[in-house]
mmCIF file with all atom_site columns, C-alpha atoms in Angstrom:
data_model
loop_
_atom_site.group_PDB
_atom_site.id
_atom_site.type_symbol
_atom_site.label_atom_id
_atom_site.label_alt_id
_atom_site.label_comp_id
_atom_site.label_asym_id
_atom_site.label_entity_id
_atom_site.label_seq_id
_atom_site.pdbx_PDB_ins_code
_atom_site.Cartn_x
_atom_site.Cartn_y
_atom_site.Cartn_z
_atom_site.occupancy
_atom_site.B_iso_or_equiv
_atom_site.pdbx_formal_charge
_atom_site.auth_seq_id
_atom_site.auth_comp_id
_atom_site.auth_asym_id
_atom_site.auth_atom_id
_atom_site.pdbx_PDB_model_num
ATOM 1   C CA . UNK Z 1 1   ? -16.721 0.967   -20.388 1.00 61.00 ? 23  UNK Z CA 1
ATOM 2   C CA . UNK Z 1 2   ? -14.109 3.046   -19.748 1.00 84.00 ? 24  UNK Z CA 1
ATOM 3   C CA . UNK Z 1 3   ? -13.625 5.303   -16.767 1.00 93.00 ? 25  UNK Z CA 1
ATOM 4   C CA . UNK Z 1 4   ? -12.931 8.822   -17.113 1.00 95.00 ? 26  UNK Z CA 1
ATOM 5   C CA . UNK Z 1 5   ? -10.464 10.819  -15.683 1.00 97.00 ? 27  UNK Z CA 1
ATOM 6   C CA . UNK Z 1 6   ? -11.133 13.966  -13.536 1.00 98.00 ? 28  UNK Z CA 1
ATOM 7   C CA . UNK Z 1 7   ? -9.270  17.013  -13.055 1.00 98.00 ? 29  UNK Z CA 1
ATOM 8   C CA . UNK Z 1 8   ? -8.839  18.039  -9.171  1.00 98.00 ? 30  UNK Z CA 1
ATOM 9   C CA . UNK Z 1 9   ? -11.671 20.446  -9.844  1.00 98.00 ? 31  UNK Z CA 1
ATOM 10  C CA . UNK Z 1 10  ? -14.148 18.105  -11.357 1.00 98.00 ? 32  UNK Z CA 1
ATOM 11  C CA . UNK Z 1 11  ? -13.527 15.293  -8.735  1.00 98.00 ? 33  UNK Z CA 1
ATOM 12  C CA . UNK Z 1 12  ? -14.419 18.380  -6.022  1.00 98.00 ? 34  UNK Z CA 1
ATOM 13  C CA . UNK Z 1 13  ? -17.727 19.065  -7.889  1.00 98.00 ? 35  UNK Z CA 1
ATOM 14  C CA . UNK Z 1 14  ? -18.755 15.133  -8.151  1.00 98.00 ? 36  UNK Z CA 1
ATOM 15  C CA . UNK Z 1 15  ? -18.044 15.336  -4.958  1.00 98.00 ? 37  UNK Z CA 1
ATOM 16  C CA . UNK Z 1 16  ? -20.104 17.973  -3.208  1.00 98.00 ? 38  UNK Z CA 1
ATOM 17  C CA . UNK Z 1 17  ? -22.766 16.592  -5.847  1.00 98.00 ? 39  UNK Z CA 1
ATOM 18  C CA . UNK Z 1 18  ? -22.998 13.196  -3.937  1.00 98.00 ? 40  UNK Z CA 1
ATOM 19  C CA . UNK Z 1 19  ? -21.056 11.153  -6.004  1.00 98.00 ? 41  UNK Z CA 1
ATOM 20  C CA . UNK Z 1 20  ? -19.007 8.572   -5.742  1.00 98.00 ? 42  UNK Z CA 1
ATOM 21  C CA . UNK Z 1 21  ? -15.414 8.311   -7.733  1.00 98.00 ? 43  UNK Z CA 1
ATOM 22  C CA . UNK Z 1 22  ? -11.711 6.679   -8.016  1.00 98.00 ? 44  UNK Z CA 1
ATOM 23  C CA . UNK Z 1 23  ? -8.982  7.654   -6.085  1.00 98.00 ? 45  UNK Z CA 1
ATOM 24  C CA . UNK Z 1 24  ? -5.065  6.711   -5.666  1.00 98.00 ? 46  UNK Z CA 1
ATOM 25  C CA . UNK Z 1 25  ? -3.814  6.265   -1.661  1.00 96.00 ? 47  UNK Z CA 1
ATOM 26  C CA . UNK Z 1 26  ? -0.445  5.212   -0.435  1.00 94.00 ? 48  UNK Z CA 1
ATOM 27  C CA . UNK Z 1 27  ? -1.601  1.312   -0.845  1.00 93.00 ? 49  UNK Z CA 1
ATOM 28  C CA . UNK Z 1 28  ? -4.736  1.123   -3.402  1.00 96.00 ? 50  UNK Z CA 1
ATOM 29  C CA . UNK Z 1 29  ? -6.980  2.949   -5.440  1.00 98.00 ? 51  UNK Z CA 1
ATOM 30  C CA . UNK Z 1 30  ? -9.744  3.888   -3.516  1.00 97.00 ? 52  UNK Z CA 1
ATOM 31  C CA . UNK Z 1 31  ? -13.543 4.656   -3.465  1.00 98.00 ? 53  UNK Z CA 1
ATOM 32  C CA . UNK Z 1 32  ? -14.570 8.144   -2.231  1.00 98.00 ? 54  UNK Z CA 1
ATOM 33  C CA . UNK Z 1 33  ? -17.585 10.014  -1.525  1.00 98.00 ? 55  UNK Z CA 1
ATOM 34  C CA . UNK Z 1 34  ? -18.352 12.337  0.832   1.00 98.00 ? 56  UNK Z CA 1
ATOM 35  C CA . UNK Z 1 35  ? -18.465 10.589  4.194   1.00 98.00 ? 57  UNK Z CA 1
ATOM 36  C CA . UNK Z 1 36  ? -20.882 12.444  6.036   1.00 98.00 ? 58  UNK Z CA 1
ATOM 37  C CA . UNK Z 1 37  ? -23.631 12.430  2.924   1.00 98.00 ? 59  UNK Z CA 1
ATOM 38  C CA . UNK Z 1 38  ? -25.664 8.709   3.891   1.00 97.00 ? 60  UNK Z CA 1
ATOM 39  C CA . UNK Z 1 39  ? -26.545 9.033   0.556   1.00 98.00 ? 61  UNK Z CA 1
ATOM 40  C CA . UNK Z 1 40  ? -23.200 9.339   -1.484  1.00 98.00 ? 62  UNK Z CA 1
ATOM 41  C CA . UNK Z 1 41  ? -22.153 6.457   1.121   1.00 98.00 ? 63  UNK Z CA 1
ATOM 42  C CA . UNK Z 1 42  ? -24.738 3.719   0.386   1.00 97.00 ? 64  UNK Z CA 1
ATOM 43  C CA . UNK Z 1 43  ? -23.691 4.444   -3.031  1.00 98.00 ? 65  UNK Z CA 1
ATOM 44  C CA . UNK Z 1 44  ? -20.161 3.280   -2.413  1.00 98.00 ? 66  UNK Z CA 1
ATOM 45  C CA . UNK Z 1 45  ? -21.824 -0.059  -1.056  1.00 97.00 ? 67  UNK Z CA 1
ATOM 46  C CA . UNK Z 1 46  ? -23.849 -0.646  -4.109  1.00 97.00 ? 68  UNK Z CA 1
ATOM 47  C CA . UNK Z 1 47  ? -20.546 -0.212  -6.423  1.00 97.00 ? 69  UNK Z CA 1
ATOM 48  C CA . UNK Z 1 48  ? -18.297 -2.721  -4.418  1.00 97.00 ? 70  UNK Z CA 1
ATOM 49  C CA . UNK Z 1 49  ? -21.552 -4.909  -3.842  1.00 95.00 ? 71  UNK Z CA 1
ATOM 50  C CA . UNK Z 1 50  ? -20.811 -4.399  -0.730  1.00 95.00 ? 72  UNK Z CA 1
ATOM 51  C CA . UNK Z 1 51  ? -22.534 -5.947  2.522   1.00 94.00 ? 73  UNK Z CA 1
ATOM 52  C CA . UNK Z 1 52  ? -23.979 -3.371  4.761   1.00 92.00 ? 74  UNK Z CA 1
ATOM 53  C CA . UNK Z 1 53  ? -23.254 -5.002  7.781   1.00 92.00 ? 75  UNK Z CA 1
ATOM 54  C CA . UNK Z 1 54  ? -19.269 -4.355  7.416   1.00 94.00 ? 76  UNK Z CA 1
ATOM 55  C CA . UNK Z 1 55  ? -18.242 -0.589  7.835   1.00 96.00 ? 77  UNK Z CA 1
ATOM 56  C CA . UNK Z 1 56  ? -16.019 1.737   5.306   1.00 96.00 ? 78  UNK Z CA 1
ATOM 57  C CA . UNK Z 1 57  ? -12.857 3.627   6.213   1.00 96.00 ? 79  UNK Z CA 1
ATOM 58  C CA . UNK Z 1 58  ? -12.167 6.777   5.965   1.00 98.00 ? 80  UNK Z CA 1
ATOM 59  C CA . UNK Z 1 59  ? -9.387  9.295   4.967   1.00 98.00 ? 81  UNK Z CA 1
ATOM 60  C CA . UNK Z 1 60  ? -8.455  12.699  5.906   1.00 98.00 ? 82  UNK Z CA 1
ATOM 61  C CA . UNK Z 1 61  ? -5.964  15.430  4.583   1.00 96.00 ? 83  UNK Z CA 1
ATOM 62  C CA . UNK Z 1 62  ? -5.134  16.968  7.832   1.00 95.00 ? 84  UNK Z CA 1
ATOM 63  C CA . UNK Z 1 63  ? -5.370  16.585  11.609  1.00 96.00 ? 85  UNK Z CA 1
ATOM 64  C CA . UNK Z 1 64  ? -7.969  19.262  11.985  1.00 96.00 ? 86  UNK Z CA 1
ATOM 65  C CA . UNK Z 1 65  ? -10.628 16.922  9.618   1.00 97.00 ? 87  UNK Z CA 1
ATOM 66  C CA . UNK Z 1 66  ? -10.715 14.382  12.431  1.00 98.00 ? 88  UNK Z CA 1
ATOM 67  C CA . UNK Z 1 67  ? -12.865 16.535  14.323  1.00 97.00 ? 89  UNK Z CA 1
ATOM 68  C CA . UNK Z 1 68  ? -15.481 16.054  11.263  1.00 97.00 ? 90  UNK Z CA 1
ATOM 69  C CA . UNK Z 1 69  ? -16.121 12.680  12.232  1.00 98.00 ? 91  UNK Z CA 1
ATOM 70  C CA . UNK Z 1 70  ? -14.377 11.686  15.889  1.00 97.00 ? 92  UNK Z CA 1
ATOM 71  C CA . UNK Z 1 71  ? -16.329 12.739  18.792  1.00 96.00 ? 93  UNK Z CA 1
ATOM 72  C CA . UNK Z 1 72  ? -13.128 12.692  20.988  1.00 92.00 ? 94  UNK Z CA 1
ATOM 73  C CA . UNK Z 1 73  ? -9.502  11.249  20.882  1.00 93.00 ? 95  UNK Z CA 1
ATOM 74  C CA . UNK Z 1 74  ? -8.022  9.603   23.618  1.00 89.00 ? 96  UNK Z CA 1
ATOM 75  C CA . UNK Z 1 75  ? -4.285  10.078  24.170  1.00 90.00 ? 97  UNK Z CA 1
ATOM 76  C CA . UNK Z 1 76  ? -2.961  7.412   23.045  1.00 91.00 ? 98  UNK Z CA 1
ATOM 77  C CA . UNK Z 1 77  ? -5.045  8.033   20.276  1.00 94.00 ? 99  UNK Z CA 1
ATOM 78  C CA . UNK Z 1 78  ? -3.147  11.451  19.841  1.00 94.00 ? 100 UNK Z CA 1
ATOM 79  C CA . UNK Z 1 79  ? 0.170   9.439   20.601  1.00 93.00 ? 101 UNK Z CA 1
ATOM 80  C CA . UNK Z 1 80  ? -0.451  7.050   17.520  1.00 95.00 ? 102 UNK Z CA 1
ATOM 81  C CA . UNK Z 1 81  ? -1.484  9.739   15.049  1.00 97.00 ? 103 UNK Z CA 1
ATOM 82  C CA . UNK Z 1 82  ? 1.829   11.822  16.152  1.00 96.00 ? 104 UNK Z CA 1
ATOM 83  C CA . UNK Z 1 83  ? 4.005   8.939   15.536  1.00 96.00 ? 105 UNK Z CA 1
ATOM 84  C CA . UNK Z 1 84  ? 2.036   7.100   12.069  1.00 97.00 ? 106 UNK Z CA 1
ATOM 85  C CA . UNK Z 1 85  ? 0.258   9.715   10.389  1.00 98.00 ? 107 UNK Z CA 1
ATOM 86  C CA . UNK Z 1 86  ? 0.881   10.693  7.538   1.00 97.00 ? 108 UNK Z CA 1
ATOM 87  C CA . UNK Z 1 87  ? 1.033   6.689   6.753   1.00 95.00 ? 109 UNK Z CA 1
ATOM 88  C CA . UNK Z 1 88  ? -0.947  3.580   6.276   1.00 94.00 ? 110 UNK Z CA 1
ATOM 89  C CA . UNK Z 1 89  ? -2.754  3.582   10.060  1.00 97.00 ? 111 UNK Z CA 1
ATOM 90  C CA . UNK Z 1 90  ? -6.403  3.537   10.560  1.00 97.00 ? 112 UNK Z CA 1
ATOM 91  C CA . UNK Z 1 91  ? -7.157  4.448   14.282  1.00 97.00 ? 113 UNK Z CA 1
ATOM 92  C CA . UNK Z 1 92  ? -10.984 3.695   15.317  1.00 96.00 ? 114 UNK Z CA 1
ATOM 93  C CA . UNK Z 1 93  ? -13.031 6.256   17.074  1.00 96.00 ? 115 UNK Z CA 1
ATOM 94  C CA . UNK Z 1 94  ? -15.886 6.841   18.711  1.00 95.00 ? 116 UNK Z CA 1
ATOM 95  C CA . UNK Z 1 95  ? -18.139 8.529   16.230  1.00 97.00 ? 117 UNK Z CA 1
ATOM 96  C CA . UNK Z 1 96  ? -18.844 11.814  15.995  1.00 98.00 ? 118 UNK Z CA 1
ATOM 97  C CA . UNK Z 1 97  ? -23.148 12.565  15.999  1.00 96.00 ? 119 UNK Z CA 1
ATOM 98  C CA . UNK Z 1 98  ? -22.830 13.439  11.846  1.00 95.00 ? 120 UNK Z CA 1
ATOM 99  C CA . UNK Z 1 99  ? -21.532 10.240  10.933  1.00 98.00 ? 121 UNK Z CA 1
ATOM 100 C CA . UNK Z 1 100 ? -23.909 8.134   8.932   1.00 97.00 ? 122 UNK Z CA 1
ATOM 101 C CA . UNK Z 1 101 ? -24.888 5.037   10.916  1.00 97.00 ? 123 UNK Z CA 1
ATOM 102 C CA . UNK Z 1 102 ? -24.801 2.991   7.631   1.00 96.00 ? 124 UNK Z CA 1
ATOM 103 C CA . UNK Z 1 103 ? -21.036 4.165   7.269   1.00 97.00 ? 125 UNK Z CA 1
ATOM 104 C CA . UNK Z 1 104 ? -19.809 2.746   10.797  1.00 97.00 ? 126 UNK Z CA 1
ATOM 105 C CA . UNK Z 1 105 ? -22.263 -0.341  10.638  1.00 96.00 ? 127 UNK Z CA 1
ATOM 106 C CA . UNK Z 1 106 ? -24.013 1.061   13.696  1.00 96.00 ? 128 UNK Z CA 1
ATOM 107 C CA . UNK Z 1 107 ? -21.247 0.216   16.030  1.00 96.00 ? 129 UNK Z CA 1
ATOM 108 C CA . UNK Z 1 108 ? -20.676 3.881   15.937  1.00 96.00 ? 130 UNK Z CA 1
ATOM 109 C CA . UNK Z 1 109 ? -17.112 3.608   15.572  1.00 96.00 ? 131 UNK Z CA 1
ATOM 110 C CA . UNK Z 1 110 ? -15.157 4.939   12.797  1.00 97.00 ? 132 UNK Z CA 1
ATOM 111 C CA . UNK Z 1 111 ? -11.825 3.984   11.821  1.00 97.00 ? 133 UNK Z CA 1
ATOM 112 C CA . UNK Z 1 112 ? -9.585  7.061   9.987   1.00 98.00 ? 134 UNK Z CA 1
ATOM 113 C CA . UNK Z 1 113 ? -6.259  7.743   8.364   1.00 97.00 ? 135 UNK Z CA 1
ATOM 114 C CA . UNK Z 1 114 ? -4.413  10.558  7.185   1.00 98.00 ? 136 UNK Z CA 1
ATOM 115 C CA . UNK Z 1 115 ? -2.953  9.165   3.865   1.00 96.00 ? 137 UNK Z CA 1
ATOM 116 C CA . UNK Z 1 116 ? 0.199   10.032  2.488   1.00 96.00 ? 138 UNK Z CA 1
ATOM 117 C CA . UNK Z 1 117 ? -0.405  9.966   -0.794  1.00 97.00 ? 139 UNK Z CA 1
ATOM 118 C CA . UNK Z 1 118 ? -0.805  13.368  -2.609  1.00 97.00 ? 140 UNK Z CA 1
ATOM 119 C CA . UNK Z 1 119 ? -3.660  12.855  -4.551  1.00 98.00 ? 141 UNK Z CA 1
ATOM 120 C CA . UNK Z 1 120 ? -5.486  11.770  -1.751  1.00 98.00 ? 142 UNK Z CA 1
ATOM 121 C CA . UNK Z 1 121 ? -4.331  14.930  0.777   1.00 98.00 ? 143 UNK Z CA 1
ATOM 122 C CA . UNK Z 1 122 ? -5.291  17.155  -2.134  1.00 98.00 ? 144 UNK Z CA 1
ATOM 123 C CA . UNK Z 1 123 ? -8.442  15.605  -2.554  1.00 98.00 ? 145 UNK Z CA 1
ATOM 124 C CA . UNK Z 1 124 ? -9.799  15.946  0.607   1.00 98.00 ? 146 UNK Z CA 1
ATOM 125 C CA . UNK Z 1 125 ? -8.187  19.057  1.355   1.00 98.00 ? 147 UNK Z CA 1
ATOM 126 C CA . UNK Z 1 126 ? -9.831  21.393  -2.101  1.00 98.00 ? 148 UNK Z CA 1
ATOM 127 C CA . UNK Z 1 127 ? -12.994 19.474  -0.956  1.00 98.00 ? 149 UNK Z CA 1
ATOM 128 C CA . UNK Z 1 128 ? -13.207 20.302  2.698   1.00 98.00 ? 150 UNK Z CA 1
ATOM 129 C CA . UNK Z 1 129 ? -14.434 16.927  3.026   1.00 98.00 ? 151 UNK Z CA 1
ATOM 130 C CA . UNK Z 1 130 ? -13.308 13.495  4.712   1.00 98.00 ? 152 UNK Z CA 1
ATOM 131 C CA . UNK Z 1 131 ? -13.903 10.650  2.208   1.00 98.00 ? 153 UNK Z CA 1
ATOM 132 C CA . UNK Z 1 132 ? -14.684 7.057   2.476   1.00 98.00 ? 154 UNK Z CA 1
ATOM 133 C CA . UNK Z 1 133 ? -11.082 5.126   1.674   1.00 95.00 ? 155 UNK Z CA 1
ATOM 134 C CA . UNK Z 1 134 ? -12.559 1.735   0.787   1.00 94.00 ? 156 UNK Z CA 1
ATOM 135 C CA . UNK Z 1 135 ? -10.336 -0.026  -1.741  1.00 96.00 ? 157 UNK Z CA 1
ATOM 136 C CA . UNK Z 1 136 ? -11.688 0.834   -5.227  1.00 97.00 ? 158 UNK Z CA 1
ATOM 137 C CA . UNK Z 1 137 ? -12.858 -3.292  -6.016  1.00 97.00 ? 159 UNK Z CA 1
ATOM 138 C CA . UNK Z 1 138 ? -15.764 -5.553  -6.315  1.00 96.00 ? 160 UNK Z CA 1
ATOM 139 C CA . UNK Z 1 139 ? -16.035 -7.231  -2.748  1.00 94.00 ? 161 UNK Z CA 1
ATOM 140 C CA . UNK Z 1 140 ? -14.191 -10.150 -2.409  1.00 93.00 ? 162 UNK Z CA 1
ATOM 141 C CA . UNK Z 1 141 ? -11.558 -9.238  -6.127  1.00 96.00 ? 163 UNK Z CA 1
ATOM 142 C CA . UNK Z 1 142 ? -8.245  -8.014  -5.517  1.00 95.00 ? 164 UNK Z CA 1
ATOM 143 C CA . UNK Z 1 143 ? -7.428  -4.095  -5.082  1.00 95.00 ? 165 UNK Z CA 1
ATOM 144 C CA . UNK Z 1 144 ? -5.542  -2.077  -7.554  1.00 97.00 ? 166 UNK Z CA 1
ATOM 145 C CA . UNK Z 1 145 ? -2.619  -0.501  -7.952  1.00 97.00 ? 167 UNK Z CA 1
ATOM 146 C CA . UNK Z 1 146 ? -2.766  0.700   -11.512 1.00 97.00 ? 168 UNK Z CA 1
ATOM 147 C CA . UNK Z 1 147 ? -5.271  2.212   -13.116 1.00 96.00 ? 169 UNK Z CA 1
ATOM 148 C CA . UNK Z 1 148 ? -5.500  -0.928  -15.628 1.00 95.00 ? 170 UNK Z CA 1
ATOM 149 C CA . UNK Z 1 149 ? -6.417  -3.360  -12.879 1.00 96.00 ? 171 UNK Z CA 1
ATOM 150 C CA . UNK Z 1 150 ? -9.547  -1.772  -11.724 1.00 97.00 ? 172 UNK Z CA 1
ATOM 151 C CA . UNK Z 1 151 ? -12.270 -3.357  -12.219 1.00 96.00 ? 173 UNK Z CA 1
ATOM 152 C CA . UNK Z 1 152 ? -14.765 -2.440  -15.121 1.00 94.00 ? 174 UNK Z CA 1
ATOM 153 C CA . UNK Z 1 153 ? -17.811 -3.148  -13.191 1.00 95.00 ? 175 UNK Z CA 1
ATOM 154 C CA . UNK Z 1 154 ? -17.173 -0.606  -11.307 1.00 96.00 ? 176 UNK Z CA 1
ATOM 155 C CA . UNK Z 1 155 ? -17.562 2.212   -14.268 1.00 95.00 ? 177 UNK Z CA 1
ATOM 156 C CA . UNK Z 1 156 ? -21.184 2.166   -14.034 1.00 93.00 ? 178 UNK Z CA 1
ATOM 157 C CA . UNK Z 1 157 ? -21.290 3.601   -10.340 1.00 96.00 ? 179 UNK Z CA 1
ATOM 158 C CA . UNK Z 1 158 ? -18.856 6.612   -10.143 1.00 98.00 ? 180 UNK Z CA 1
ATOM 159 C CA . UNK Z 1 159 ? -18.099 9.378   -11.969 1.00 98.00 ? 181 UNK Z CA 1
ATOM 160 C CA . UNK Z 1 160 ? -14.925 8.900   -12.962 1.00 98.00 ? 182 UNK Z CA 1
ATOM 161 C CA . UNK Z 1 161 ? -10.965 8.448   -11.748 1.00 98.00 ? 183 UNK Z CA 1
ATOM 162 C CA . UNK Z 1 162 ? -9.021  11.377  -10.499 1.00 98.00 ? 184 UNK Z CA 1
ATOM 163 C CA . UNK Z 1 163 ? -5.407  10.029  -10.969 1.00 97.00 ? 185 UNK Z CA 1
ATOM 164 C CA . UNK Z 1 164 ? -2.091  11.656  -9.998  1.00 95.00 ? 186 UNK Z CA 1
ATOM 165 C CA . UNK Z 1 165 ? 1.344   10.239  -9.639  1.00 96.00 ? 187 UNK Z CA 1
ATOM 166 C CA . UNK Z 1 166 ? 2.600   8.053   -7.762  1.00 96.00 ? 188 UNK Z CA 1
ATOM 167 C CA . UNK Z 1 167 ? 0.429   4.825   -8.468  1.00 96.00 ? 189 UNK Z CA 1
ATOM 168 C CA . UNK Z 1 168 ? -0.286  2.947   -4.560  1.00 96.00 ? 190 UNK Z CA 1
ATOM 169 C CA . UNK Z 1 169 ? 2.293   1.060   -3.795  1.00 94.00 ? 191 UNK Z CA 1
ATOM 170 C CA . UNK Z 1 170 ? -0.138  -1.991  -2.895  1.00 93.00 ? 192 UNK Z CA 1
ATOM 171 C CA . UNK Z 1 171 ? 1.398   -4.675  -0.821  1.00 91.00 ? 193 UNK Z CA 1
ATOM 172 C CA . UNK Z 1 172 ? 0.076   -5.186  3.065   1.00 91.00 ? 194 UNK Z CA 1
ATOM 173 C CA . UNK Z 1 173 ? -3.249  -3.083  3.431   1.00 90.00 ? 195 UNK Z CA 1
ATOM 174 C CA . UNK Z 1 174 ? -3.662  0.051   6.116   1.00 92.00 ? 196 UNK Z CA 1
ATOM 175 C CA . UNK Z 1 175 ? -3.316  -1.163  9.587   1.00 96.00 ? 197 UNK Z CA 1
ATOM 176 C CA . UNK Z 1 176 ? -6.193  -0.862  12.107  1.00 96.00 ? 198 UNK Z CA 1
ATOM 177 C CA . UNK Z 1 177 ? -6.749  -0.567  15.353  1.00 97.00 ? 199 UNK Z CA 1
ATOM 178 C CA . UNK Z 1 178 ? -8.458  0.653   18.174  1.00 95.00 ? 200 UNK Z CA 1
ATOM 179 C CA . UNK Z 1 179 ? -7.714  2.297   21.804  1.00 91.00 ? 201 UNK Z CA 1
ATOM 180 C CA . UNK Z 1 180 ? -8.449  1.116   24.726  1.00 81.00 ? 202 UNK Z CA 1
ATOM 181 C CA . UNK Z 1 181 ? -8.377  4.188   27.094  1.00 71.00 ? 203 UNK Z CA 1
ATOM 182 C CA . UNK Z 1 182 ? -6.046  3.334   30.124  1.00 63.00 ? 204 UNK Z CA 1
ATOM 183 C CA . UNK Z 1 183 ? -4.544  5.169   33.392  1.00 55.00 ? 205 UNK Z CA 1
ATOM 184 C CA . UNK Z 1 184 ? -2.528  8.222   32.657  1.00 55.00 ? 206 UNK Z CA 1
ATOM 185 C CA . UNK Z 1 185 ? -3.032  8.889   29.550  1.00 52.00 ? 207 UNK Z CA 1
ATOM 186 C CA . UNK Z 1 186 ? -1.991  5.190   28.494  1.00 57.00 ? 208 UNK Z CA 1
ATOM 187 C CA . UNK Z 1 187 ? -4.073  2.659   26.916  1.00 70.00 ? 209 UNK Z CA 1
ATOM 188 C CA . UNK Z 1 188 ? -3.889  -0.721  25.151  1.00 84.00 ? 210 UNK Z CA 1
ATOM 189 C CA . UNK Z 1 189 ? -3.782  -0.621  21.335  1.00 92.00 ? 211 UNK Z CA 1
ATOM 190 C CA . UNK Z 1 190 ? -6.059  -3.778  20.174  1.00 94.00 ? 212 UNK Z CA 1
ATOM 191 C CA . UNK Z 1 191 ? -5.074  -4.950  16.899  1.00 96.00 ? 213 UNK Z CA 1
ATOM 192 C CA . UNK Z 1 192 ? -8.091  -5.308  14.582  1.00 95.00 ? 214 UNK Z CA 1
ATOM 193 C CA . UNK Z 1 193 ? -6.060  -5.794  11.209  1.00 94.00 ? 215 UNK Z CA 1
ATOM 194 C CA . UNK Z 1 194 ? -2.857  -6.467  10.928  1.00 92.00 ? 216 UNK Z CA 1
ATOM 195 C CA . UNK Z 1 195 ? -0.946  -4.434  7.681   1.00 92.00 ? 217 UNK Z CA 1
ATOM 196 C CA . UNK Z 1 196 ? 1.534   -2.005  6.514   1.00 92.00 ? 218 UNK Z CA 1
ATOM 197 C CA . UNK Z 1 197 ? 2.340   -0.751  10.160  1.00 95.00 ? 219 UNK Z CA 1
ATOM 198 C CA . UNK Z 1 198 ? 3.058   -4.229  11.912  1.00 94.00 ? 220 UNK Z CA 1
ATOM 199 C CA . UNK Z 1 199 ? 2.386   -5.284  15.436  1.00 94.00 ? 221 UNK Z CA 1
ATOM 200 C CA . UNK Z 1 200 ? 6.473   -5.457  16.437  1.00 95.00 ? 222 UNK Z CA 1
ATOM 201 C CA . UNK Z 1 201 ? 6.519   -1.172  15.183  1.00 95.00 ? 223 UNK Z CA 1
ATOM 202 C CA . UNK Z 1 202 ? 3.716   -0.396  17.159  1.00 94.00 ? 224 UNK Z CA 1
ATOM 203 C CA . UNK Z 1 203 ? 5.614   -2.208  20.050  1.00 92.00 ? 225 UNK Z CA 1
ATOM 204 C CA . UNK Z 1 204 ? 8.677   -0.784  19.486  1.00 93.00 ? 226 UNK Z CA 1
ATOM 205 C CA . UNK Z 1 205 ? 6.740   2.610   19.816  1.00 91.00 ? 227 UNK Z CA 1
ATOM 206 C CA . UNK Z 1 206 ? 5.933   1.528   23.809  1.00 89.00 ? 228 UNK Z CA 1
ATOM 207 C CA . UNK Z 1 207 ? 2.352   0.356   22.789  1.00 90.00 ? 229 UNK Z CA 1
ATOM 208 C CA . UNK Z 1 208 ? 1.159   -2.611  24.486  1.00 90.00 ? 230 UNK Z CA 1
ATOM 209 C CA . UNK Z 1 209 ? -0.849  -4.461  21.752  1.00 93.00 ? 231 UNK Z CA 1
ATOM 210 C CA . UNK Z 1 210 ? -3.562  -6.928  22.049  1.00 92.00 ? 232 UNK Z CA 1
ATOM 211 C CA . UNK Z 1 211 ? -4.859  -9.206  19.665  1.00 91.00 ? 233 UNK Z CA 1
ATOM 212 C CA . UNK Z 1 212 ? -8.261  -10.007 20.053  1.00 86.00 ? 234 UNK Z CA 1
ATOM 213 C CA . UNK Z 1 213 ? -9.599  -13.849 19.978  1.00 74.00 ? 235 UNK Z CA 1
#
């Protein structure tokens, strides 16, 4: 079956109706829906065949979305996204009370990015919405980076691809971690995946990082 492609309107309007669809970031095509609709989200968990137990990313297209779905942002959260965002860097935080449970696993955590890519900025930003950011693949099959490598299987669940240059440059997935508030304004960043933004960059930045067991 093939996919179909969506103007920036249309992918707005499948949207804000609950749907899910295909999206380009700055490493892999992408699965959005509207991340605060628990609905739209356990959609994007039937298309990957996706276990609940295992929480989705999200994006955003500016600073002022975090406050959709972070309760609060500790400074060295602040530091990170002043030094990595726009870029491949998902920072965990504490929920804000609108997030679905099913989207942070109940750990009520969230981990978010502002992406880089175009499509992706414009996306959320006509919306008005933060999306989920989950690579656009069947569980456990590789991501994609052109629009010829996606999966069919996954035509049946969304309502179509909104595509604009360039294609995701693939290669080491988003980053994440998470802050560990500390004295002064200082914390320890724990690294949770390693990726695009590696360990030695964040410690260049003056980060201490830990790496958990």
């Amino acid at each position: 079956m093939t996919i179909p492609l969506l103007t920036l309107e249309e992918a707005c309007a499948a949207l804000h109706q609950g749907k899910v669809l295909i999206y380009p970031t700055e490493t892999f095509y992408g699965l959005a829906c509207n991340a605060l609709n628990p609905d739209a989200v356990g959609r994007v968990y039937a298309v990957k065949r996706r276990p609940y137990g295992l929480p989705l990313p999200v994006v955003v297209g500016d600073i002022s979305q975090v406050a959709k779905v972070a309760a609060y942002v500790y400074p060295a959260a602040q530091k990170l996204m002043d030094l990595f965002w726009p870029g491949p860097l998902s920072i965990i935080f504490p929920a804000a009370p609108d997030v679905p449970d099913l989207l942070t696993a109940d750990t009520g955590r969230i981990a978010v990015r502002l992406s880089s890519h175009p499509g992706a900025v414009a996306l959320c930003r006509e919306s008005g919405l933060v999306l989920t950011a989950s690579s656009a693949n069947v569980s456990g099959q590789p991501p994609a980076t052109t629009p010829h490598e996606l999966d069919p299987r996954l035509a049946d669940g969304v309502a179509g691809l909104f595509n604009v240059p360039p294609y995701p440059e693939g290669g080491e997935p988003s980053t994440i971690v998470d802050v560990l508030p500390g004295k002064d304004g200082g914390g320890i960043i724990r690294l949770l995946r390693a990726g695009a933004v590696s360990r030695e960059t964040l410690t260049e930045a003056g980060f201490e990082v830990e790496i958990p067991a």
